[in-house]
mmCIF file of C-alpha atoms in Angstrom:
data_model
loop_
_atom_site.group_PDB
_atom_site.id
_atom_site.type_symbol
_atom_site.label_atom_id
_atom_site.label_comp_id
_atom_site.label_asym_id
_atom_site.label_seq_id
_atom_site.Cartn_x
_atom_site.Cartn_y
_atom_site.Cartn_z
ATOM 1 C CA MET A 1 132.249 241.464 184.627
ATOM 2 C CA VAL A 2 128.343 243.171 184.456
ATOM 3 C CA ASP A 3 126.230 240.622 184.512
ATOM 4 C CA ARG A 4 123.611 240.120 181.160
ATOM 5 C CA PRO A 5 120.277 241.834 181.701
ATOM 6 C CA ARG A 6 117.498 238.246 182.204
ATOM 7 C CA VAL A 7 115.380 237.762 179.654
ATOM 8 C CA VAL A 8 112.840 235.341 181.041
ATOM 9 C CA VAL A 9 109.657 234.794 178.846
ATOM 10 C CA ILE A 10 106.594 232.224 180.688
ATOM 11 C CA ALA A 11 105.407 229.610 180.436
ATOM 12 C CA PRO A 12 103.488 227.939 177.649
ATOM 13 C CA GLY A 13 105.415 229.939 175.151
ATOM 14 C CA TYR A 14 106.140 229.369 171.310
ATOM 15 C CA ASP A 15 107.962 226.559 169.654
ATOM 16 C CA ASN A 16 111.818 229.090 169.710
ATOM 17 C CA TYR A 17 112.182 232.198 170.743
ATOM 18 C CA GLY A 18 114.736 232.728 167.437
ATOM 19 C CA GLU A 19 112.361 236.333 166.719
ATOM 20 C CA GLU A 20 114.113 237.438 170.313
ATOM 21 C CA ASN A 21 116.621 236.278 169.991
ATOM 22 C CA SER A 22 117.611 237.884 166.365
ATOM 23 C CA VAL A 23 116.787 241.354 167.532
ATOM 24 C CA LEU A 24 118.532 241.233 171.586
ATOM 25 C CA ALA A 25 121.784 240.202 169.712
ATOM 26 C CA GLY A 26 125.108 240.509 171.016
ATOM 27 C CA LEU A 27 122.504 242.635 174.279
ATOM 28 C CA ALA A 28 120.799 239.147 175.939
ATOM 29 C CA GLU A 29 118.801 236.188 175.019
ATOM 30 C CA VAL A 30 115.455 235.172 176.207
ATOM 31 C CA GLU A 31 115.259 232.320 179.455
ATOM 32 C CA GLU A 32 112.571 230.580 179.196
ATOM 33 C CA LEU A 33 110.486 230.202 182.854
ATOM 34 C CA ALA A 34 108.798 226.532 183.246
ATOM 35 C CA TRP A 35 107.067 227.254 186.264
ATOM 36 C CA ASP A 36 104.015 224.324 185.521
ATOM 37 C CA GLY A 37 100.902 225.914 187.294
ATOM 38 C CA ASN A 38 103.748 226.620 190.830
ATOM 39 C CA PRO A 39 103.466 230.642 192.315
ATOM 40 C CA ALA A 40 106.271 229.591 194.698
ATOM 41 C CA ARG A 41 108.776 229.111 191.047
ATOM 42 C CA LEU A 42 106.661 231.623 189.013
ATOM 43 C CA ALA A 43 107.519 234.440 191.817
ATOM 44 C CA ALA A 44 111.403 232.641 192.102
ATOM 45 C CA GLY A 45 111.700 232.817 188.692
ATOM 46 C CA VAL A 46 110.676 236.332 188.360
ATOM 47 C CA LYS A 47 112.422 237.632 190.485
ATOM 48 C CA SER A 48 116.080 238.561 189.628
ATOM 49 C CA ALA A 49 114.085 239.195 185.320
ATOM 50 C CA ASP A 50 115.015 242.486 184.060
ATOM 51 C CA VAL A 51 112.460 242.445 181.835
ATOM 52 C CA ILE A 52 109.073 239.483 181.936
ATOM 53 C CA LEU A 53 107.589 238.196 178.856
ATOM 54 C CA VAL A 54 103.914 237.057 179.589
ATOM 55 C CA ARG A 55 101.528 235.133 177.118
ATOM 56 C CA ASP A 56 98.494 234.760 179.227
ATOM 57 C CA THR A 57 99.528 233.889 182.163
ATOM 58 C CA ARG A 58 98.338 236.648 185.015
ATOM 59 C CA ILE A 59 100.496 239.216 186.376
ATOM 60 C CA ASP A 60 99.602 240.585 189.535
ATOM 61 C CA ALA A 61 100.214 242.986 192.064
ATOM 62 C CA HIS A 62 101.511 240.285 194.163
ATOM 63 C CA LEU A 63 103.391 238.963 191.790
ATOM 64 C CA ILE A 64 104.865 242.395 190.935
ATOM 65 C CA SER A 65 106.065 243.804 194.290
ATOM 66 C CA GLY A 66 108.430 240.701 194.257
ATOM 67 C CA MET A 67 110.075 241.874 191.021
ATOM 68 C CA GLU A 68 112.614 243.069 192.107
ATOM 69 C CA LYS A 69 114.933 244.398 188.755
ATOM 70 C CA ALA A 70 112.236 244.404 186.412
ATOM 71 C CA ARG A 71 111.982 247.147 184.256
ATOM 72 C CA GLY A 72 109.174 246.224 181.370
ATOM 73 C CA ILE A 73 106.265 243.179 181.414
ATOM 74 C CA LEU A 74 105.489 242.635 177.980
ATOM 75 C CA ARG A 75 102.719 240.819 176.356
ATOM 76 C CA TYR A 76 102.095 238.670 173.169
ATOM 77 C CA GLY A 77 99.440 240.783 171.825
ATOM 78 C CA VAL A 78 96.678 243.639 171.903
ATOM 79 C CA GLY A 79 95.149 242.896 175.835
ATOM 80 C CA TYR A 80 96.609 243.381 178.654
ATOM 81 C CA ASP A 81 94.615 242.714 181.391
ATOM 82 C CA SER A 82 95.933 239.800 182.461
ATOM 83 C CA VAL A 83 98.300 242.540 183.681
ATOM 84 C CA ASP A 84 98.301 244.412 187.071
ATOM 85 C CA ILE A 85 99.450 248.237 184.941
ATOM 86 C CA GLU A 86 98.733 250.206 187.808
ATOM 87 C CA ALA A 87 101.132 248.401 190.119
ATOM 88 C CA ALA A 88 103.255 248.372 187.471
ATOM 89 C CA ARG A 89 103.429 252.115 187.391
ATOM 90 C CA GLN A 90 103.820 252.059 190.978
ATOM 91 C CA ARG A 91 107.411 249.913 190.504
ATOM 92 C CA ARG A 92 107.910 252.006 187.389
ATOM 93 C CA ILE A 93 107.421 248.992 185.816
ATOM 94 C CA PHE A 94 106.930 249.766 181.813
ATOM 95 C CA VAL A 95 104.513 247.870 179.720
ATOM 96 C CA THR A 96 103.484 247.310 176.470
ATOM 97 C CA ASN A 97 101.209 245.224 174.301
ATOM 98 C CA VAL A 98 102.334 244.484 170.333
ATOM 99 C CA PRO A 99 98.459 246.340 168.855
ATOM 100 C CA ASP A 100 99.443 245.958 165.053
ATOM 101 C CA TYR A 101 101.386 242.254 164.729
ATOM 102 C CA GLY A 102 97.723 241.495 162.480
ATOM 103 C CA ALA A 103 95.642 240.322 164.341
ATOM 104 C CA ALA A 104 92.755 242.076 163.334
ATOM 105 C CA ILE A 105 93.601 239.343 159.667
ATOM 106 C CA ASP A 106 93.858 236.974 161.451
ATOM 107 C CA VAL A 107 91.210 236.573 164.149
ATOM 108 C CA SER A 108 88.282 237.866 161.094
ATOM 109 C CA ASP A 109 89.190 235.301 158.832
ATOM 110 C CA HIS A 110 88.569 233.427 162.088
ATOM 111 C CA ALA A 111 85.295 235.298 162.830
ATOM 112 C CA ALA A 112 84.843 234.218 159.472
ATOM 113 C CA ALA A 113 85.446 230.462 158.941
ATOM 114 C CA LEU A 114 82.595 230.226 162.214
ATOM 115 C CA LEU A 115 80.279 232.230 161.117
ATOM 116 C CA LEU A 116 80.630 230.169 157.424
ATOM 117 C CA ASP A 117 80.929 227.197 159.139
ATOM 118 C CA LEU A 118 78.056 227.798 161.051
ATOM 119 C CA CYS A 119 75.537 228.655 157.760
ATOM 120 C CA ARG A 120 75.944 225.560 155.595
ATOM 121 C CA ARG A 121 76.649 223.376 158.139
ATOM 122 C CA ILE A 122 80.169 222.498 157.869
ATOM 123 C CA THR A 123 80.717 219.640 160.837
ATOM 124 C CA THR A 124 77.753 219.215 161.944
ATOM 125 C CA ARG A 125 77.538 217.038 158.010
ATOM 126 C CA ASP A 126 81.329 216.690 158.930
ATOM 127 C CA ARG A 127 79.859 214.963 161.936
ATOM 128 C CA ALA A 128 76.856 213.242 160.161
ATOM 129 C CA VAL A 129 78.967 211.961 157.253
ATOM 130 C CA ARG A 130 81.465 209.116 159.764
ATOM 131 C CA ALA A 131 78.100 208.810 161.251
ATOM 132 C CA GLY A 132 77.092 206.628 158.543
ATOM 133 C CA CYS A 133 73.821 209.967 157.831
ATOM 134 C CA TRP A 134 74.133 211.248 154.212
ATOM 135 C CA ASN A 135 70.469 213.837 152.539
ATOM 136 C CA ILE A 136 70.351 214.669 156.052
ATOM 137 C CA ALA A 137 69.658 217.824 154.421
ATOM 138 C CA GLN A 138 65.614 219.048 155.267
ATOM 139 C CA GLN A 139 67.152 217.375 158.825
ATOM 140 C CA GLU A 140 69.595 220.634 159.632
ATOM 141 C CA PRO A 141 67.859 223.908 156.920
ATOM 142 C CA ILE A 142 70.748 226.035 155.632
ATOM 143 C CA ARG A 143 69.251 229.356 154.731
ATOM 144 C CA ARG A 144 71.227 231.363 151.561
ATOM 145 C CA ILE A 145 74.181 234.202 153.554
ATOM 146 C CA SER A 146 73.738 236.541 150.712
ATOM 147 C CA GLU A 147 69.824 236.647 152.363
ATOM 148 C CA LEU A 148 71.211 237.464 156.087
ATOM 149 C CA SER A 149 71.785 239.726 158.353
ATOM 150 C CA LEU A 150 75.135 240.550 160.125
ATOM 151 C CA GLY A 151 75.023 241.898 163.753
ATOM 152 C CA LEU A 152 78.780 243.917 164.566
ATOM 153 C CA VAL A 153 79.037 243.824 168.451
ATOM 154 C CA GLY A 154 82.241 246.127 168.767
ATOM 155 C CA TYR A 155 83.362 248.503 165.964
ATOM 156 C CA GLY A 156 87.625 248.077 165.865
ATOM 157 C CA LYS A 157 89.755 246.409 163.387
ATOM 158 C CA ILE A 158 88.648 243.556 163.404
ATOM 159 C CA ALA A 159 84.681 244.007 162.954
ATOM 160 C CA ARG A 160 85.699 246.214 160.398
ATOM 161 C CA GLU A 161 87.617 244.100 158.754
ATOM 162 C CA LEU A 162 84.788 241.419 159.577
ATOM 163 C CA HIS A 163 82.405 243.926 158.008
ATOM 164 C CA ARG A 164 84.464 244.394 154.800
ATOM 165 C CA LYS A 165 85.230 239.421 154.719
ATOM 166 C CA MET A 166 81.139 239.780 154.551
ATOM 167 C CA SER A 167 79.866 241.865 152.975
ATOM 168 C CA ALA A 168 81.145 239.930 149.433
ATOM 169 C CA PHE A 169 79.113 236.744 150.540
ATOM 170 C CA GLY A 170 75.993 239.892 149.795
ATOM 171 C CA VAL A 171 74.827 239.602 153.617
ATOM 172 C CA SER A 172 72.665 243.362 154.243
ATOM 173 C CA PRO A 173 71.826 244.393 155.961
ATOM 174 C CA VAL A 174 75.278 244.872 158.413
ATOM 175 C CA TYR A 175 74.267 246.921 161.333
ATOM 176 C CA VAL A 176 77.105 248.023 164.452
ATOM 177 C CA ALA A 177 76.613 247.732 168.169
ATOM 178 C CA ASP A 178 79.487 250.506 169.113
ATOM 179 C CA PRO A 179 78.867 253.252 171.529
ATOM 180 C CA TYR A 180 82.135 254.458 171.283
ATOM 181 C CA VAL A 181 81.418 254.818 166.519
ATOM 182 C CA GLY A 182 79.914 257.523 165.177
ATOM 183 C CA HIS A 183 77.209 256.935 163.976
ATOM 184 C CA ASP A 184 78.002 258.825 160.781
ATOM 185 C CA GLU A 185 81.118 257.151 160.866
ATOM 186 C CA ILE A 186 79.453 252.944 160.654
ATOM 187 C CA ALA A 187 76.649 254.616 158.263
ATOM 188 C CA ALA A 188 79.971 255.873 156.169
ATOM 189 C CA ALA A 189 81.676 251.869 156.760
ATOM 190 C CA GLY A 190 78.261 250.962 154.622
ATOM 191 C CA GLY A 191 76.486 249.996 158.481
ATOM 192 C CA THR A 192 74.116 250.695 160.492
ATOM 193 C CA SER A 193 74.369 251.856 164.356
ATOM 194 C CA VAL A 194 72.319 250.671 166.537
ATOM 195 C CA THR A 195 71.654 249.362 170.896
ATOM 196 C CA ILE A 196 73.188 246.292 171.673
ATOM 197 C CA GLU A 197 69.648 245.196 171.874
ATOM 198 C CA ASP A 198 68.029 246.464 168.905
ATOM 199 C CA LEU A 199 70.770 244.186 167.592
ATOM 200 C CA PHE A 200 69.791 240.744 169.069
ATOM 201 C CA GLU A 201 66.806 240.910 167.627
ATOM 202 C CA ARG A 202 67.513 241.952 163.777
ATOM 203 C CA SER A 203 70.670 240.035 163.513
ATOM 204 C CA ASP A 204 70.293 236.150 162.175
ATOM 205 C CA LEU A 205 73.977 236.364 162.522
ATOM 206 C CA ILE A 206 76.022 238.151 165.748
ATOM 207 C CA SER A 207 79.833 238.636 165.992
ATOM 208 C CA LEU A 208 81.200 239.891 168.962
ATOM 209 C CA ASN A 209 84.612 241.796 169.308
ATOM 210 C CA ALA A 210 84.220 244.186 171.409
ATOM 211 C CA PRO A 211 86.179 244.045 175.389
ATOM 212 C CA GLY A 212 84.813 242.352 178.365
ATOM 213 C CA ARG A 213 83.645 244.006 180.481
ATOM 214 C CA ALA A 214 85.961 245.458 183.583
ATOM 215 C CA ASP A 215 84.314 243.842 186.759
ATOM 216 C CA GLY A 216 84.346 240.331 184.021
ATOM 217 C CA GLN A 217 80.359 240.592 184.276
ATOM 218 C CA PRO A 218 79.472 238.811 180.680
ATOM 219 C CA ILE A 219 77.130 241.472 178.202
ATOM 220 C CA ILE A 220 75.153 239.254 176.302
ATOM 221 C CA ASP A 221 72.883 236.887 179.092
ATOM 222 C CA ARG A 222 69.836 235.703 179.972
ATOM 223 C CA PRO A 223 67.583 239.484 179.106
ATOM 224 C CA LEU A 224 69.806 239.280 175.348
ATOM 225 C CA LEU A 225 70.212 235.839 174.583
ATOM 226 C CA ALA A 226 66.282 235.780 174.120
ATOM 227 C CA ARG A 227 65.572 239.025 171.521
ATOM 228 C CA SER A 228 66.870 237.000 169.708
ATOM 229 C CA LYS A 229 66.634 235.927 166.317
ATOM 230 C CA PRO A 230 65.404 231.395 166.959
ATOM 231 C CA ASP A 231 67.511 230.577 164.302
ATOM 232 C CA ALA A 232 70.595 232.947 164.773
ATOM 233 C CA LEU A 233 73.978 231.824 164.883
ATOM 234 C CA VAL A 234 76.524 234.216 167.331
ATOM 235 C CA VAL A 235 80.684 234.095 167.336
ATOM 236 C CA ASN A 236 83.156 235.249 169.498
ATOM 237 C CA THR A 237 86.407 235.392 168.337
ATOM 238 C CA ALA A 238 86.387 238.425 171.056
ATOM 239 C CA ARG A 239 86.797 238.382 175.459
ATOM 240 C CA GLY A 240 84.828 234.623 177.243
ATOM 241 C CA THR A 241 83.557 236.898 179.662
ATOM 242 C CA LEU A 242 81.538 238.180 176.976
ATOM 243 C CA ILE A 243 78.612 235.528 176.670
ATOM 244 C CA ASP A 244 77.624 234.397 180.205
ATOM 245 C CA GLU A 245 77.968 230.585 179.618
ATOM 246 C CA ALA A 246 75.626 228.755 181.052
ATOM 247 C CA ALA A 247 72.749 231.225 179.360
ATOM 248 C CA LEU A 248 74.445 230.136 176.107
ATOM 249 C CA VAL A 249 74.184 226.328 176.263
ATOM 250 C CA GLU A 250 70.168 227.068 177.299
ATOM 251 C CA ALA A 251 69.148 228.688 174.519
ATOM 252 C CA LEU A 252 72.071 226.091 172.134
ATOM 253 C CA ALA A 253 70.067 223.253 174.399
ATOM 254 C CA THR A 254 66.048 225.032 174.476
ATOM 255 C CA GLY A 255 66.349 226.078 170.485
ATOM 256 C CA LYS A 256 66.364 229.765 171.222
ATOM 257 C CA LEU A 257 69.174 229.984 169.243
ATOM 258 C CA GLY A 258 70.398 228.731 166.434
ATOM 259 C CA GLY A 259 74.730 227.567 166.415
ATOM 260 C CA ALA A 260 77.175 229.420 167.684
ATOM 261 C CA GLY A 261 80.836 228.840 167.431
ATOM 262 C CA LEU A 262 83.311 230.164 169.730
ATOM 263 C CA ASP A 263 87.480 230.901 170.044
ATOM 264 C CA VAL A 264 87.517 232.045 173.407
ATOM 265 C CA PHE A 265 85.915 230.803 177.688
ATOM 266 C CA ARG A 266 85.522 232.366 180.380
ATOM 267 C CA THR A 267 88.451 230.076 181.708
ATOM 268 C CA GLU A 268 90.976 228.229 179.438
ATOM 269 C CA PRO A 269 92.066 225.898 178.296
ATOM 270 C CA LEU A 270 88.513 224.753 178.381
ATOM 271 C CA PRO A 271 87.647 222.352 181.701
ATOM 272 C CA ALA A 272 86.955 219.008 180.712
ATOM 273 C CA GLU A 273 83.401 219.486 182.836
ATOM 274 C CA SER A 274 81.908 221.953 180.657
ATOM 275 C CA PRO A 275 78.274 221.755 180.039
ATOM 276 C CA LEU A 276 79.451 223.577 176.081
ATOM 277 C CA ARG A 277 81.158 220.067 175.580
ATOM 278 C CA SER A 278 78.014 218.291 175.376
ATOM 279 C CA VAL A 279 75.900 220.661 172.913
ATOM 280 C CA THR A 280 75.771 219.753 169.732
ATOM 281 C CA ASN A 281 75.272 223.016 167.251
ATOM 282 C CA LEU A 282 78.418 225.091 168.549
ATOM 283 C CA ILE A 283 82.420 225.118 167.095
ATOM 284 C CA LEU A 284 84.341 224.831 169.849
ATOM 285 C CA THR A 285 88.553 225.936 169.031
ATOM 286 C CA ASP A 286 91.294 226.481 171.071
ATOM 287 C CA HIS A 287 91.795 230.325 171.306
ATOM 288 C CA VAL A 288 92.911 230.158 167.297
ATOM 289 C CA GLY A 289 91.716 232.423 166.229
ATOM 290 C CA TRP A 290 94.322 235.420 166.043
ATOM 291 C CA TYR A 291 97.229 232.672 165.072
ATOM 292 C CA SER A 292 99.430 232.302 161.843
ATOM 293 C CA GLU A 293 102.650 231.993 161.346
ATOM 294 C CA SER A 294 103.038 235.140 159.697
ATOM 295 C CA SER A 295 100.989 236.990 163.565
ATOM 296 C CA VAL A 296 103.816 235.641 165.285
ATOM 297 C CA ARG A 297 107.122 235.520 163.773
ATOM 298 C CA THR A 298 105.516 240.087 163.654
ATOM 299 C CA LEU A 299 104.580 239.351 167.378
ATOM 300 C CA GLN A 300 107.989 237.913 168.363
ATOM 301 C CA ARG A 301 109.376 240.785 166.712
ATOM 302 C CA LYS A 302 107.904 243.160 167.687
ATOM 303 C CA ILE A 303 107.471 242.134 171.108
ATOM 304 C CA GLY A 304 111.843 241.921 171.047
ATOM 305 C CA GLU A 305 111.973 244.748 169.295
ATOM 306 C CA GLN A 306 110.577 246.094 172.568
ATOM 307 C CA ALA A 307 112.725 244.710 175.091
ATOM 308 C CA ARG A 308 115.862 245.478 173.450
ATOM 309 C CA ALA A 309 114.435 249.500 173.672
ATOM 310 C CA ILE A 310 114.281 249.120 177.732
ATOM 311 C CA LEU A 311 117.203 247.514 178.184
ATOM 312 C CA SER A 312 119.136 250.123 175.628
ATOM 313 C CA GLY A 313 118.047 252.639 178.495
ATOM 314 C CA GLN A 314 114.626 254.059 175.682
ATOM 315 C CA VAL A 315 111.132 254.758 176.039
ATOM 316 C CA PRO A 316 109.562 250.863 174.459
ATOM 317 C CA GLU A 317 106.581 251.104 171.774
ATOM 318 C CA ASN A 318 102.915 251.085 172.501
ATOM 319 C CA TRP A 319 103.402 251.752 176.356
ATOM 320 C CA VAL A 320 99.859 250.659 178.018
ATOM 321 C CA ASN A 321 100.660 251.801 182.118
ATOM 322 C CA THR A 322 101.948 255.530 181.091
ATOM 323 C CA TRP A 323 103.264 258.373 184.023
#
């Protein structure tokens, strides 16, 4: 009797794996690996796995070296910087991602929601009213959104969706800092191509939609934040490593920046002792920008299709470590 291939998903994952299992029916069934942060248990759990499904757990060269049967490491989501793709390539293990599950729609919705919340001070008003305050408009001035400029750091799918959505509120002009997108292309979309320094100097609203640096160093540092307008609002739904968090706390606390909204952090979950928790003009969400019920169903189904392709001896869609 031939053993069925093992498809292991590293917890924490999702509530259930019905989408994946429906695609894999007759071939394999997803097995959840609850390793509870124990590296030895993680290594043992993936040792004989044929396909490994992963969300945010780091898959480094050491862990890959212990995979005896692995044919694929499939990442739920767009980014795959948590996987050592070179180590997997040397072992001829497919690494895939899912760039087309609708994240551009949901993340841009979340970025827009954070910007609108900050502009209209919804969260701070809620806190104040619950605390018994009333008629506090003059203490926290609210600017008209249609009179504000927008700065987009990065101009991929998410930023372009956000540009379209915020344009409906009349934001203008729209500045774009992306060295990989031509000036003419940005102009054709209704934006103005600028350096990131100029963007911070000119923009009232700033959204970060760029990948992080390979070395993990922040792009948004103290000198760059010092260039911003004192009432500027910054949101980050991209990568936690983009911002120097200590510099952001300082800028917000000293009034050098008007407010911020973060959905991603350098360390996740956000540590209990993080200074970010004590800043009042800062909205925090738990890396949920990508999420909607529709996006999760699509994401899980596409992962199932990739796993089936690999187990059937085919090349999977969105193969990122080609050889």
